[in-house]
N, CA and C of each residue as an Amber inpcrd file, in Angstrom:
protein
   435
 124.8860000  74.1370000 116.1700000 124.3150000  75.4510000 116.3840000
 122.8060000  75.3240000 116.4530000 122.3040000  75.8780000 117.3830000
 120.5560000  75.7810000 118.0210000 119.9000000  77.1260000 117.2750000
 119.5290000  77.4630000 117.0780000 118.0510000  78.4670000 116.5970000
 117.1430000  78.6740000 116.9650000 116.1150000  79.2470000 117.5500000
 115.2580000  79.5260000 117.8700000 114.2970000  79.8600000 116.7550000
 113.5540000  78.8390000 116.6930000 112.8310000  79.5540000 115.0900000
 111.5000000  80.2980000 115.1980000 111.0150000  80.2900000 116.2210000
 110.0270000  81.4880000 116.5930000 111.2380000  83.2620000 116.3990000
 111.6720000  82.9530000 117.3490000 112.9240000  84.0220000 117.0590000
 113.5070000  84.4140000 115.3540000 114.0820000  83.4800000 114.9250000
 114.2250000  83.4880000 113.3920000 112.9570000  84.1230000 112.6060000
 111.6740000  83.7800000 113.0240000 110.6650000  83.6990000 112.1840000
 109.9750000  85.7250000 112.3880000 110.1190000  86.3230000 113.5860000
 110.1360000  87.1030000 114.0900000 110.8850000  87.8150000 113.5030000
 112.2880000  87.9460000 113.0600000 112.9950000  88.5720000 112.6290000
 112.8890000  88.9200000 111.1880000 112.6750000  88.0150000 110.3670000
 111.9940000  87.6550000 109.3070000 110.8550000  88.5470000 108.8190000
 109.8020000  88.8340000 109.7630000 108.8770000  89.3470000 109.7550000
 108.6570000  90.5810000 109.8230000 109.3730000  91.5380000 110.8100000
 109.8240000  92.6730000 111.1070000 110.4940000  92.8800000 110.2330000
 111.6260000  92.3240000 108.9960000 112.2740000  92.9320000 108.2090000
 111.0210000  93.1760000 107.0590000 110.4150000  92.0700000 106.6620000
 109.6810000  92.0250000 105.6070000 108.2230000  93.3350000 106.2480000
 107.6850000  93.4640000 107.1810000 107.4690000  95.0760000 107.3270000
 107.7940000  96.1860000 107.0490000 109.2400000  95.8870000 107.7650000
 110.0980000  97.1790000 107.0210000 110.3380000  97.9090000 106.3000000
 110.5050000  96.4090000 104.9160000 110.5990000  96.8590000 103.9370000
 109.7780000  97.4310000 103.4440000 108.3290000  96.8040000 103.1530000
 107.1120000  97.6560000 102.7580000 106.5460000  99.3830000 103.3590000
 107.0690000  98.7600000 105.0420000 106.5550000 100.3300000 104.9240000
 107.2440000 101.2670000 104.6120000 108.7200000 101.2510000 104.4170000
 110.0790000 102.1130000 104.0670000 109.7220000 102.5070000 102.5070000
 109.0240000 101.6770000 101.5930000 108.5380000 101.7750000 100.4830000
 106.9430000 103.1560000 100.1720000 107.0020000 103.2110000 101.3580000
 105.7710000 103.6360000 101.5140000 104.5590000 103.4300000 101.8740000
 104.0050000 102.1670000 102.1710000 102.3880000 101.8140000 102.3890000
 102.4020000 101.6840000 104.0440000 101.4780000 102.0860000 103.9450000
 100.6270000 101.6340000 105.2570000 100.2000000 100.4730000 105.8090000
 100.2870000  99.9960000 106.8760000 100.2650000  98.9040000 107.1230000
  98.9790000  98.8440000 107.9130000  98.2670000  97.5820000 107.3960000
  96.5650000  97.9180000 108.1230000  96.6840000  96.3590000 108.9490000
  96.5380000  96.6310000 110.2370000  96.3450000  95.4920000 110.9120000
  95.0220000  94.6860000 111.2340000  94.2600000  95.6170000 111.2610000
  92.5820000  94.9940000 111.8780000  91.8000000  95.2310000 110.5620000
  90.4140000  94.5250000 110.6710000  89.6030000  94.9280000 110.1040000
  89.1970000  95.8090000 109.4850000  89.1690000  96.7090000 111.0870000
  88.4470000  98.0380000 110.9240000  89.3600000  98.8980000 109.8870000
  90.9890000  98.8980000 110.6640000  91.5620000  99.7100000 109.6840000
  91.6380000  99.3470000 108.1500000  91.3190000  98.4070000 107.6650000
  90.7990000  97.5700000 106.3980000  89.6490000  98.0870000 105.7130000
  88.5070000  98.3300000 106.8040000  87.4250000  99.0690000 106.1320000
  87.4840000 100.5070000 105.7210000  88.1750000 101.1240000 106.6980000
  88.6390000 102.3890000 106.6700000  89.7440000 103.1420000 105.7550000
  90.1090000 102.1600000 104.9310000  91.1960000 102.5130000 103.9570000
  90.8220000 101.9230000 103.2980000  89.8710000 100.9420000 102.6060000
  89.5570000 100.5900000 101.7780000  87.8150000 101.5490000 101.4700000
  87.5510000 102.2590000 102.0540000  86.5100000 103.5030000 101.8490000
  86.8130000 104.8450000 101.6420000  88.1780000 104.9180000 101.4700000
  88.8330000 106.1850000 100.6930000  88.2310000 106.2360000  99.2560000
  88.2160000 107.4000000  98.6570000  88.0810000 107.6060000  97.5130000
  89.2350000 107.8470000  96.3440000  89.1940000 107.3650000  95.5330000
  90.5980000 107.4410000  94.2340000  90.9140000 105.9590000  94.2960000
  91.9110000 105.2470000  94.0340000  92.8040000 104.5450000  93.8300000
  93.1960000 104.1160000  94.5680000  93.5980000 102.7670000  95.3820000
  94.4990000 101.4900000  96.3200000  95.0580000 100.9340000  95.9480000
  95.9210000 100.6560000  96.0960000  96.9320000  99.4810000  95.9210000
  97.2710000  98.7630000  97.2340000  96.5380000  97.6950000  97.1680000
  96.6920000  96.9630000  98.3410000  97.7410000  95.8170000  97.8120000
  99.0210000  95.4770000  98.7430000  99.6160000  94.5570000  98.7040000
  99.7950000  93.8460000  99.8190000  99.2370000  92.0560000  99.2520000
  99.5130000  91.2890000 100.4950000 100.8050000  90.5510000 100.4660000
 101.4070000  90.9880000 101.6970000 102.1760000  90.6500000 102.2720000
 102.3170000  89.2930000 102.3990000 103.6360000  88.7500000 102.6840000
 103.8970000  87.3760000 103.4470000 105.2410000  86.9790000 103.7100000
 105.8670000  86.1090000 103.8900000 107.6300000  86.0640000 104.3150000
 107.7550000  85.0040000 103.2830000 107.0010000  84.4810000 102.3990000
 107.5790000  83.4260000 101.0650000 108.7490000  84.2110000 100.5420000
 109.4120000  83.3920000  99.6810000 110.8100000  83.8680000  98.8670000
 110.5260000  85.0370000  98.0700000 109.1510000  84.3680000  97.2390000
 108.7490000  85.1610000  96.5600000 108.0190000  86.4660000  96.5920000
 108.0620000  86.8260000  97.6000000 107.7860000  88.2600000  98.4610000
 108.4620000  88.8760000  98.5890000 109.4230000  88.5500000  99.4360000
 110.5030000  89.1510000  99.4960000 111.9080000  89.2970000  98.3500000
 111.5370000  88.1980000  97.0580000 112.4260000  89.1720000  96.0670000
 112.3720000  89.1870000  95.0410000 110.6580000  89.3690000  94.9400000
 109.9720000  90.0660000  93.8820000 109.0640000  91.0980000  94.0010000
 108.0310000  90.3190000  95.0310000 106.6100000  91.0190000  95.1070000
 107.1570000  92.1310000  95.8950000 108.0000000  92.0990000  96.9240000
 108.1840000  93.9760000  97.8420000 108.8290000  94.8180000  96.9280000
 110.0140000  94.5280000  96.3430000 110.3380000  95.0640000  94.8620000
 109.9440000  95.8810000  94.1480000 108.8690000  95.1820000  93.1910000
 107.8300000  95.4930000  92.9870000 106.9800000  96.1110000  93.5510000
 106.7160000  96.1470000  94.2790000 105.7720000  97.3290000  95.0090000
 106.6780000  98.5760000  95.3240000 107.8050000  98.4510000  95.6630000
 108.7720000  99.5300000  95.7570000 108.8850000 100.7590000  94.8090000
 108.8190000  99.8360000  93.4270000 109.6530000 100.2900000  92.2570000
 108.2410000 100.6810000  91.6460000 106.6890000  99.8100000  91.5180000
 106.0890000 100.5100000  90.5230000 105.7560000 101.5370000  90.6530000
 105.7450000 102.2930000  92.4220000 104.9680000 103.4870000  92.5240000
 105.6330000 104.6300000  92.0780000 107.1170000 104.5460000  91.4340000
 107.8600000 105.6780000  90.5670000 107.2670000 105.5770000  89.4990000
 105.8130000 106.4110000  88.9370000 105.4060000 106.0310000  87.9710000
 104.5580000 107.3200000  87.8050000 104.5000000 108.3470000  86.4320000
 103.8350000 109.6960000  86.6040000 101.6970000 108.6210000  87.0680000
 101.4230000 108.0320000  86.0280000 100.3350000 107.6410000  86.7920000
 100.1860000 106.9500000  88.0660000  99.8190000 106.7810000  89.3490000
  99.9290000 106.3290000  90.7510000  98.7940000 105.9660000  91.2910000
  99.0080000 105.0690000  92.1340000  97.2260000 104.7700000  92.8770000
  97.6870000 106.3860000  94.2590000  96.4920000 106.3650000  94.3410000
  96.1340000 107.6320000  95.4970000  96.8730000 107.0700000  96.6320000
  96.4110000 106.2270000  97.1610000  96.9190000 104.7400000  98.4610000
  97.3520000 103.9060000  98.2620000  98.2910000 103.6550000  99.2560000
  99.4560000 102.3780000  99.2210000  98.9250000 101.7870000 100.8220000
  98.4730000 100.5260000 100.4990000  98.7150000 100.2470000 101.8350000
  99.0710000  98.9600000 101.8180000  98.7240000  97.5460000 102.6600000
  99.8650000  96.1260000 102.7640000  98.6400000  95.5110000 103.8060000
  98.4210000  94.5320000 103.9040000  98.2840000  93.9820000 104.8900000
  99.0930000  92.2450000 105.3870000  99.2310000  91.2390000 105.9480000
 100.0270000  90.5140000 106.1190000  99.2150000  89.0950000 106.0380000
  99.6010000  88.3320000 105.4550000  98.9150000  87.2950000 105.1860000
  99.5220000  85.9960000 106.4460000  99.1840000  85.5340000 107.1440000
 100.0000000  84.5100000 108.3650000  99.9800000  85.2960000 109.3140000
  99.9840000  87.3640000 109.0940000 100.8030000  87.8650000 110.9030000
  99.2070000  88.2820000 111.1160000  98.4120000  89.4620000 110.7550000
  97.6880000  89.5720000 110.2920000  95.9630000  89.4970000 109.8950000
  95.7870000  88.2760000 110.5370000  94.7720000  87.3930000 110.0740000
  93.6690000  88.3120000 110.0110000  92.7940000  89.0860000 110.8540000
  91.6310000  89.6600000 110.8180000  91.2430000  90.3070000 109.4910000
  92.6710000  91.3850000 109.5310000  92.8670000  92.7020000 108.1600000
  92.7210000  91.6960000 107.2130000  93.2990000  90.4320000 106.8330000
  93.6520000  90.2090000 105.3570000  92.3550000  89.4930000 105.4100000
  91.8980000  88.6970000 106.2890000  90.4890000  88.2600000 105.9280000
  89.4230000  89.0000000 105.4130000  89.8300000  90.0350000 106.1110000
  88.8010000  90.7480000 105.5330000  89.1650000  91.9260000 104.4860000
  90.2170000  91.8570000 104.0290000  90.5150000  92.2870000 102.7580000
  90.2640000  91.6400000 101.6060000  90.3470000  90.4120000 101.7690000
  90.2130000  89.1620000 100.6950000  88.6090000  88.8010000 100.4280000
  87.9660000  89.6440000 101.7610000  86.6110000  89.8030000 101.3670000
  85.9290000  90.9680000 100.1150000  87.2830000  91.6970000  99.6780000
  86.5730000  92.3820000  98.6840000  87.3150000  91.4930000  97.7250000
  87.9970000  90.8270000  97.7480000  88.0850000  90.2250000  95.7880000
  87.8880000  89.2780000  95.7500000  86.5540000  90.0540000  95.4800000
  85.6590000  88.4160000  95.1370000  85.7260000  88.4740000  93.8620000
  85.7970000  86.6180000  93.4440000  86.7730000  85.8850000  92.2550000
  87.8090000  85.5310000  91.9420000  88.3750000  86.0490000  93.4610000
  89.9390000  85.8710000  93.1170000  90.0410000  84.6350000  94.3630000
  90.4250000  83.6000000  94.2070000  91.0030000  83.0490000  95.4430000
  92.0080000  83.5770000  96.5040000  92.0060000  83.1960000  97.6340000
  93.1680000  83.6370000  98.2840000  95.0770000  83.4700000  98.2030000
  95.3480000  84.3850000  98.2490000  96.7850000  84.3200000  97.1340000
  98.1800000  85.0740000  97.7240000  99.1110000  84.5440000  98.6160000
  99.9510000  85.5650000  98.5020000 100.8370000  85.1600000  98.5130000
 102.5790000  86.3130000  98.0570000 101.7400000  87.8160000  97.8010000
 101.1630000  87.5620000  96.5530000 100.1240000  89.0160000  96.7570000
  99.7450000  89.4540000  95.5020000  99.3970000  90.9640000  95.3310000
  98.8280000  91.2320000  94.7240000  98.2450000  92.8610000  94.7100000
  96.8230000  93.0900000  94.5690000  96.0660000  94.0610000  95.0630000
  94.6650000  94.5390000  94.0660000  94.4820000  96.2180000  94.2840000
  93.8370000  96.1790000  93.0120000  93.8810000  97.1820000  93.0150000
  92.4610000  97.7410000  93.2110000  92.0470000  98.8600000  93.7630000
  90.1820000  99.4480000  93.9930000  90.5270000 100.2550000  93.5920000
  89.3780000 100.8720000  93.0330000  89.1070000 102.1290000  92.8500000
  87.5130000 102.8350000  93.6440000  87.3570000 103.7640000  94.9020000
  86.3820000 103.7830000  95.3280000  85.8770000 102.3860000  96.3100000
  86.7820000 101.7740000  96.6160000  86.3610000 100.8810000  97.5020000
  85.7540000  99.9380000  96.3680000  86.0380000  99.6650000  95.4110000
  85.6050000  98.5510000  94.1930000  86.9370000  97.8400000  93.6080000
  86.8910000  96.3790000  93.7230000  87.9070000  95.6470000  93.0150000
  87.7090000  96.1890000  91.2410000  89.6100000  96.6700000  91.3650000
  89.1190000  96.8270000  89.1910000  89.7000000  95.5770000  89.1620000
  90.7430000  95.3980000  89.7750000  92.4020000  93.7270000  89.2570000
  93.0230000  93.4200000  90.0690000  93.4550000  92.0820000  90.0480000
  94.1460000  91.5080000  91.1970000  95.6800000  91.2830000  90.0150000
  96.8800000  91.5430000  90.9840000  98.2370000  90.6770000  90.1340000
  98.1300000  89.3140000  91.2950000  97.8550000  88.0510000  91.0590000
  98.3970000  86.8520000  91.6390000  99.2700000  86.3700000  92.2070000
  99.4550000  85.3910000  92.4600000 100.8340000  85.1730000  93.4210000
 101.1900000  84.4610000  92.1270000 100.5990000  83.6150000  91.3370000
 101.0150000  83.0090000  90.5330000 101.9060000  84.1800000  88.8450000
 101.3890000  84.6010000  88.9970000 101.7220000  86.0330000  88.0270000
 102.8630000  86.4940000  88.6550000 103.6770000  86.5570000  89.9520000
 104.7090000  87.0600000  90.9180000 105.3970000  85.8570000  90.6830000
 105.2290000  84.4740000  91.4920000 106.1650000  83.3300000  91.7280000
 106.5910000  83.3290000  90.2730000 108.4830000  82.8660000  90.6100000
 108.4910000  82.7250000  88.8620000 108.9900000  83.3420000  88.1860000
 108.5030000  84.8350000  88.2080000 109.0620000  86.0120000  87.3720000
 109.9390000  86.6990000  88.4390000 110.4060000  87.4570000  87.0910000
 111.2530000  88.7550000  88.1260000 110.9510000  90.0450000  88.2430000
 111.1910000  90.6630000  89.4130000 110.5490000  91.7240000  89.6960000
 110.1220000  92.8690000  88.4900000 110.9010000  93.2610000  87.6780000
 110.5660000  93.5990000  86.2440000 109.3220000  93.6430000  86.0820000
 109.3210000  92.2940000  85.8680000 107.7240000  91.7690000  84.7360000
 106.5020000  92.3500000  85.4680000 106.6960000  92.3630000  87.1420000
 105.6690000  92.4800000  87.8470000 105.5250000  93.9710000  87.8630000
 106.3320000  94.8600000  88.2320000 106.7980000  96.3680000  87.7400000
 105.8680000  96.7030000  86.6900000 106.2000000  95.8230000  85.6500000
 105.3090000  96.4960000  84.1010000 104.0440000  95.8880000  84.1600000
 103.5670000  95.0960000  84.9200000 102.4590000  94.7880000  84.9010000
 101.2860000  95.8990000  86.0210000 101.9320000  95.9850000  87.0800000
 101.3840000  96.4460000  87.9610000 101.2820000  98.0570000  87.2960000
 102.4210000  98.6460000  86.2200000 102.1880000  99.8980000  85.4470000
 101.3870000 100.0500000  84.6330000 100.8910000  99.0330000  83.9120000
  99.9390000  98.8830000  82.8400000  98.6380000  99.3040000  83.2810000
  98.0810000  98.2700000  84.6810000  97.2360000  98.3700000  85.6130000
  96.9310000 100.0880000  85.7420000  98.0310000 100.5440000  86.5260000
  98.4470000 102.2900000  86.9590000  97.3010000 102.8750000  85.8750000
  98.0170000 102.6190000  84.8950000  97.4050000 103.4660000  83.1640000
  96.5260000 103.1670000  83.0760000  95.7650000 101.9950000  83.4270000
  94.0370000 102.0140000  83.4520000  93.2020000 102.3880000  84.5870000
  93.6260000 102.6290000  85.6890000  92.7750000 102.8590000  86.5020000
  93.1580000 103.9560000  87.2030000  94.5140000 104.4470000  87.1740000
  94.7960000 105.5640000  88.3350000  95.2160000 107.0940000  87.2030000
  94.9260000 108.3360000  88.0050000  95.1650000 109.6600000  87.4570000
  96.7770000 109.8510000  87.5320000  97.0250000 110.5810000  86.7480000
  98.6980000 110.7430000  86.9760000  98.3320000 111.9560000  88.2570000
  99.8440000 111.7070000  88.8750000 100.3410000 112.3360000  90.1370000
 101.0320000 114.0980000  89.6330000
């Protein structure tokens, strides 16, 4: 049996979209739309994206599940780490200190890094842990909904 793994990889990709935006976030492809949602006022939750294992069955999960939460970031949005390239480059230009990592999460407030969750903090665990972590976060930086 033959495969096409551009094809495979495609498919892959479009699901792992899906999922996030079915979750709710926005999906920022360019730069610009990067600058432009990251200059909102309140609360972001930016999650980067990627098609690792651990993205898809933890980190989207997790992003699914923490935003049932009375405290909430204002914005949900995603950008894609591999599909992507412009947006996440230049998303990764605001967290500074953090190396480049995905997935992972950060969170702004006002267009200001408060916390990043890691990829290393994700790989590993189960969606849970990342859930209560990313809630803890919620309770320090975002207003309840």
């Amino acid at each position: 049996m033959s495969m096409d793994f551009n094809l495979f990889m495609n498919d892959v990709v479009r699901q792992a979209r899906q999922e996030i935006e079915a979750a709710g976030y926005e999906q920022l492809k360019t730069a610009e739309e990067v600058e432009a949602a990251f200059a909102n006022k309140g609360t972001t939750l930016v999650m980067i994206n990627s098609v690792c294992g651990c993205a898809g069955g933890i980190a989207r999960p997790a992003a699914a599940h923490a935003i049932h939460y009375d405290n909430r970031p204002d914005h949900l949005v995603t950008v894609f780490a591999g599909q992507d390239k412009e947006a996440t480059a230049k998303a990764r230009s605001y967290f500074t200190d953090y190396p480049p990592s995905s997935p992972s999460f950060a969170i702004l407030k006002d267009g200001k890094l408060c916390t990043m969750v890691e990829r290393h903090e994700i790989e590993g665990h189960d969606p849970m842990s990342v859930v209560n972590k990313l809630q803890s976060y919620f309770d320090q930086y975002c207003e309840e909904m």
